[in-house]
PDB file of C-alpha atoms in Angstrom:
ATOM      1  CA  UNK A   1     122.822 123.057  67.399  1.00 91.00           C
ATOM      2  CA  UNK A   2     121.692 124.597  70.393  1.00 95.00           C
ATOM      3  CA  UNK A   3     122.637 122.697  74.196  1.00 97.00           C
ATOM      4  CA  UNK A   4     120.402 124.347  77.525  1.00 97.00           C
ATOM      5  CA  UNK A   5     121.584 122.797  80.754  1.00 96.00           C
ATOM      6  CA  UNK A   6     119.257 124.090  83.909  1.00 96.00           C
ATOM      7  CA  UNK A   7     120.363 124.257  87.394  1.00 96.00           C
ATOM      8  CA  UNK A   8     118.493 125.537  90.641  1.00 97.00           C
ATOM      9  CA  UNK A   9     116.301 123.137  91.305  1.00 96.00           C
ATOM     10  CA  UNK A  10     115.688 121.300  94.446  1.00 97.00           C
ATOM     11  CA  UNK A  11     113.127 121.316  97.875  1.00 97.00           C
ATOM     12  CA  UNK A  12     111.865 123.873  99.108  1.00 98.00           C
ATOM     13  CA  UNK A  13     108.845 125.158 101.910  1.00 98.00           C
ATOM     14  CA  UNK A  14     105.725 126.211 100.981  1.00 98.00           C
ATOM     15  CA  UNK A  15     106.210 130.218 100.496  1.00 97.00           C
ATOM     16  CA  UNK A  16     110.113 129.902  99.522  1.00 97.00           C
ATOM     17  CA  UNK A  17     111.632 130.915  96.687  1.00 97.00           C
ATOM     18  CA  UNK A  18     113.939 129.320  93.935  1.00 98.00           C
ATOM     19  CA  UNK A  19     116.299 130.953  91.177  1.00 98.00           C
ATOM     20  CA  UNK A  20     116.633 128.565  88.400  1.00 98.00           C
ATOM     21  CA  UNK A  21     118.829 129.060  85.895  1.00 98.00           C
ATOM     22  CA  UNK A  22     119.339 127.617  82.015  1.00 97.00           C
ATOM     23  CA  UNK A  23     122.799 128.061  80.151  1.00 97.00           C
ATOM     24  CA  UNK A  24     122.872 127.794  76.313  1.00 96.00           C
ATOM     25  CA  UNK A  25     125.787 126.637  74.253  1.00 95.00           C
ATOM     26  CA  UNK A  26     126.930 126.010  71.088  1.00 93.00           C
ATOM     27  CA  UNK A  27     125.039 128.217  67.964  1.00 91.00           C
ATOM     28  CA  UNK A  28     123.004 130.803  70.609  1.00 88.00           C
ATOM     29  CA  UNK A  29     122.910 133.440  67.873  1.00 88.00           C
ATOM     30  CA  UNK A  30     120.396 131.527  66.234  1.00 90.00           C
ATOM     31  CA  UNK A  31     118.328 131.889  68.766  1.00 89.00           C
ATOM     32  CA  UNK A  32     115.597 134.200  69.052  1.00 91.00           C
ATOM     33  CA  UNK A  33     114.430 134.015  72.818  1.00 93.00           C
ATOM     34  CA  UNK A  34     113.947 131.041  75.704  1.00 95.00           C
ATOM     35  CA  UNK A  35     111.459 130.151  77.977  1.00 96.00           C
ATOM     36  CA  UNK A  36     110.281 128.013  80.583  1.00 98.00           C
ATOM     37  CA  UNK A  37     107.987 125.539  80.382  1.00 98.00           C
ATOM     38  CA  UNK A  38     106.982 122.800  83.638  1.00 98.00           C
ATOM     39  CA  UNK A  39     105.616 119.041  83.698  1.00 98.00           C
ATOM     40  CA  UNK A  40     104.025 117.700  86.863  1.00 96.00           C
ATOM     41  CA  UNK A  41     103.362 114.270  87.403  1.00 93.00           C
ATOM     42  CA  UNK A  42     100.364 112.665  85.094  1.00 94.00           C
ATOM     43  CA  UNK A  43     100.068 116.416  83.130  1.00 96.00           C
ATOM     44  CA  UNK A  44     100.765 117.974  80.386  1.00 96.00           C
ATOM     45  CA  UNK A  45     103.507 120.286  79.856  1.00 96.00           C
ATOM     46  CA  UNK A  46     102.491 124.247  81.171  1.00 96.00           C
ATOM     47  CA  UNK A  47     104.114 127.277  79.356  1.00 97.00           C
ATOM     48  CA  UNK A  48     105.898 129.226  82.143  1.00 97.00           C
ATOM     49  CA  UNK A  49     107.593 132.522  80.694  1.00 97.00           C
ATOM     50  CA  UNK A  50     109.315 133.148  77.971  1.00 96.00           C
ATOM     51  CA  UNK A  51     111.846 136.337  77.119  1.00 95.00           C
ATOM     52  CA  UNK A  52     113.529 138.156  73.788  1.00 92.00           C
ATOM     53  CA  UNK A  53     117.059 137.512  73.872  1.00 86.00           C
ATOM     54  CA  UNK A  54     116.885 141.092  72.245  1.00 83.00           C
ATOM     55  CA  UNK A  55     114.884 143.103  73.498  1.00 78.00           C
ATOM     56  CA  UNK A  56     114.400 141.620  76.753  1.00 82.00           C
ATOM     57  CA  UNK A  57     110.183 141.235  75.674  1.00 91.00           C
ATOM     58  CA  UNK A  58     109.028 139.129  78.784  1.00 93.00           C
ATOM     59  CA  UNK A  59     105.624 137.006  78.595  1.00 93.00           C
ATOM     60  CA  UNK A  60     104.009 134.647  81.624  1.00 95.00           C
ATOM     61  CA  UNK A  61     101.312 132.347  82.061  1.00 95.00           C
ATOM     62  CA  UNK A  62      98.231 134.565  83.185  1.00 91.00           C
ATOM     63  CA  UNK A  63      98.259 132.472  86.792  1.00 88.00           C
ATOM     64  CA  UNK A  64     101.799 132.965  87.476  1.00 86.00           C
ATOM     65  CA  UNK A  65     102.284 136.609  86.942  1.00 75.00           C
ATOM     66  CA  UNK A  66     103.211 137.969  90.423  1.00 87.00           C
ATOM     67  CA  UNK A  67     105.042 135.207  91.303  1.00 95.00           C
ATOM     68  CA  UNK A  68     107.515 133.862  88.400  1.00 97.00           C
ATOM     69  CA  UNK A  69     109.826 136.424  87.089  1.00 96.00           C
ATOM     70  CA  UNK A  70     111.978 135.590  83.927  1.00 96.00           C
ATOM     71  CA  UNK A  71     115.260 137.467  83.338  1.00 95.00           C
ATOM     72  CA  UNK A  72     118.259 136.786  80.980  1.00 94.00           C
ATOM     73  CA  UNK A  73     122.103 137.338  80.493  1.00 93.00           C
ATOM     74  CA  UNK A  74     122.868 138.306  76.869  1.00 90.00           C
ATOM     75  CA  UNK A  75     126.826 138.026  77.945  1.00 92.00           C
ATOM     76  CA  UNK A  76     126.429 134.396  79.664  1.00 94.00           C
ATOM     77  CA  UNK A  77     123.985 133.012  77.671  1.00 93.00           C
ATOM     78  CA  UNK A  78     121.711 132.426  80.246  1.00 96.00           C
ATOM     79  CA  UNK A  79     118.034 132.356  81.190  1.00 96.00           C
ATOM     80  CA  UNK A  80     116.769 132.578  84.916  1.00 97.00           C
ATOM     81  CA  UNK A  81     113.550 131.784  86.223  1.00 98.00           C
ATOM     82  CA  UNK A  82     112.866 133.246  89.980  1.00 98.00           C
ATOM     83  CA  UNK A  83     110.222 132.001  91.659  1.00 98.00           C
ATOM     84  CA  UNK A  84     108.284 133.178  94.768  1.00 97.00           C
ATOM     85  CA  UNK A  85     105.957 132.682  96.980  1.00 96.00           C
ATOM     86  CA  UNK A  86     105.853 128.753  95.918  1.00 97.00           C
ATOM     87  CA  UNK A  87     103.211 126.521  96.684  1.00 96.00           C
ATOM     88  CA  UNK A  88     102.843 122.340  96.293  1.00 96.00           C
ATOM     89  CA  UNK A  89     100.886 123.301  93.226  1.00 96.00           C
ATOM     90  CA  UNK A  90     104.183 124.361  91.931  1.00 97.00           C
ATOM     91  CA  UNK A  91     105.594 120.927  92.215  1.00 97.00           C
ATOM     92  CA  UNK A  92     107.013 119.945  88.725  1.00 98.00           C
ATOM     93  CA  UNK A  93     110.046 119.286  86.621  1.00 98.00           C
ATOM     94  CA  UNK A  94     111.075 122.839  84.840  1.00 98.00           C
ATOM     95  CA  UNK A  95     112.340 122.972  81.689  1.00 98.00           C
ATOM     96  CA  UNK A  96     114.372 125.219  79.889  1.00 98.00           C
ATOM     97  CA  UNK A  97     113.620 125.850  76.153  1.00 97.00           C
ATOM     98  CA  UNK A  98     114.710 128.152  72.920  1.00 96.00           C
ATOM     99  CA  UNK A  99     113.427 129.057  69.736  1.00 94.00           C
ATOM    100  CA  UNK A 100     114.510 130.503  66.294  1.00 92.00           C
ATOM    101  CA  UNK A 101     111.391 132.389  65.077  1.00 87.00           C
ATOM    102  CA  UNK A 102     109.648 133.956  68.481  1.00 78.00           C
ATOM    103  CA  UNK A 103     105.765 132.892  67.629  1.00 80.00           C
ATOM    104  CA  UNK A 104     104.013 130.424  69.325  1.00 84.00           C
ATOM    105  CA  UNK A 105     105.940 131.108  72.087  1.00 87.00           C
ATOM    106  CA  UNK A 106     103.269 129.773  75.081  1.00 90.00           C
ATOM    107  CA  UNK A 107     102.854 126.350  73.403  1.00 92.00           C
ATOM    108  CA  UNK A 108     105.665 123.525  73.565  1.00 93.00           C
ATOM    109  CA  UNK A 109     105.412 123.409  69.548  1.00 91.00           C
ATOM    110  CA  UNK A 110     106.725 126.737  69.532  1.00 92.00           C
ATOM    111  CA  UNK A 111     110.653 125.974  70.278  1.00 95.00           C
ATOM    112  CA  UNK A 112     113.470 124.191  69.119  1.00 95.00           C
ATOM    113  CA  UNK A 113     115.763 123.081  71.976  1.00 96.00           C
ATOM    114  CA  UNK A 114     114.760 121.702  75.358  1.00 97.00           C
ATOM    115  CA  UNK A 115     116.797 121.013  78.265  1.00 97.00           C
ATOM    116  CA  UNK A 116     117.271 118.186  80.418  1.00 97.00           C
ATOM    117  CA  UNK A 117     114.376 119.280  83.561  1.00 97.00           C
ATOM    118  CA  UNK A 118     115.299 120.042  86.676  1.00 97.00           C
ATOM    119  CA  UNK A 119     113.068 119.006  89.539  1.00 98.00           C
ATOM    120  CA  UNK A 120     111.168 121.380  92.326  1.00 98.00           C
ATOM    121  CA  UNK A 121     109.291 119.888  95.245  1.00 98.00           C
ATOM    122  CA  UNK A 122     107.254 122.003  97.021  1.00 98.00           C
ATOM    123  CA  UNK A 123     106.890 120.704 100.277  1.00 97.00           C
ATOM    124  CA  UNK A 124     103.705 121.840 102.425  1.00 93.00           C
TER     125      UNK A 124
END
């Protein structure tokens, strides 16, 4: 199996920034790519981004592009989520996520794993 443990999260001002960051252990060459996914309070969980572990193929939510950049470390297993500009809106638990086949890959359906969450307040 497949074990993601994020880290990064925590409060922050209205137009900070925050570098999460998602580890994987255990069998990570079955997995095809990771992504991030978020969960705020009475919603459902939003796709994020999502890279190729190969490759390095990088997709985003259409609002987020700008803001959210998504970047991995083949050598430390690792997938890192920077985020910009942040706003309340942003306020959510962030989870990290990978999958085996790389389809479906904006849609919580689409992956395998999931990490714990790691919370960001936006403060205003």
């Amino acid at each position: 199996q497949v074990q993601l443990v994020e880290s990064g999260g925590g409060l922050v001002q209205a137009g900070g920034s925050l570098r999460l960051s998602c580890a994987a252990s255990g069998r990570t060459f079955i997995i095809y790519g990771m992504g991030w996914f978020r969960q705020a309070p009475g919603k459902e969980r939003e796709f994020v981004a999502a890279i190729n572990w190969s490759g390095g193929s990088t997709y985003y939510a259409d609002s987020l592009t700008g803001r959210f950049t998504i970047s991995r470390d083949n050598a430390k297993n690792t997938v890192y989520l920077q985020m910009n500009s942040l706003n309340p809106e942003d306020t959510a638990v962030y989870y990290c996520a990978a999958h085996r086949t790389g389809s479906n890959l904006n849609t919580p359906g689409g992956y395998d794993y999931w990490g714990q969450g790691t919370q960001v307040t936006v403060s205003s």
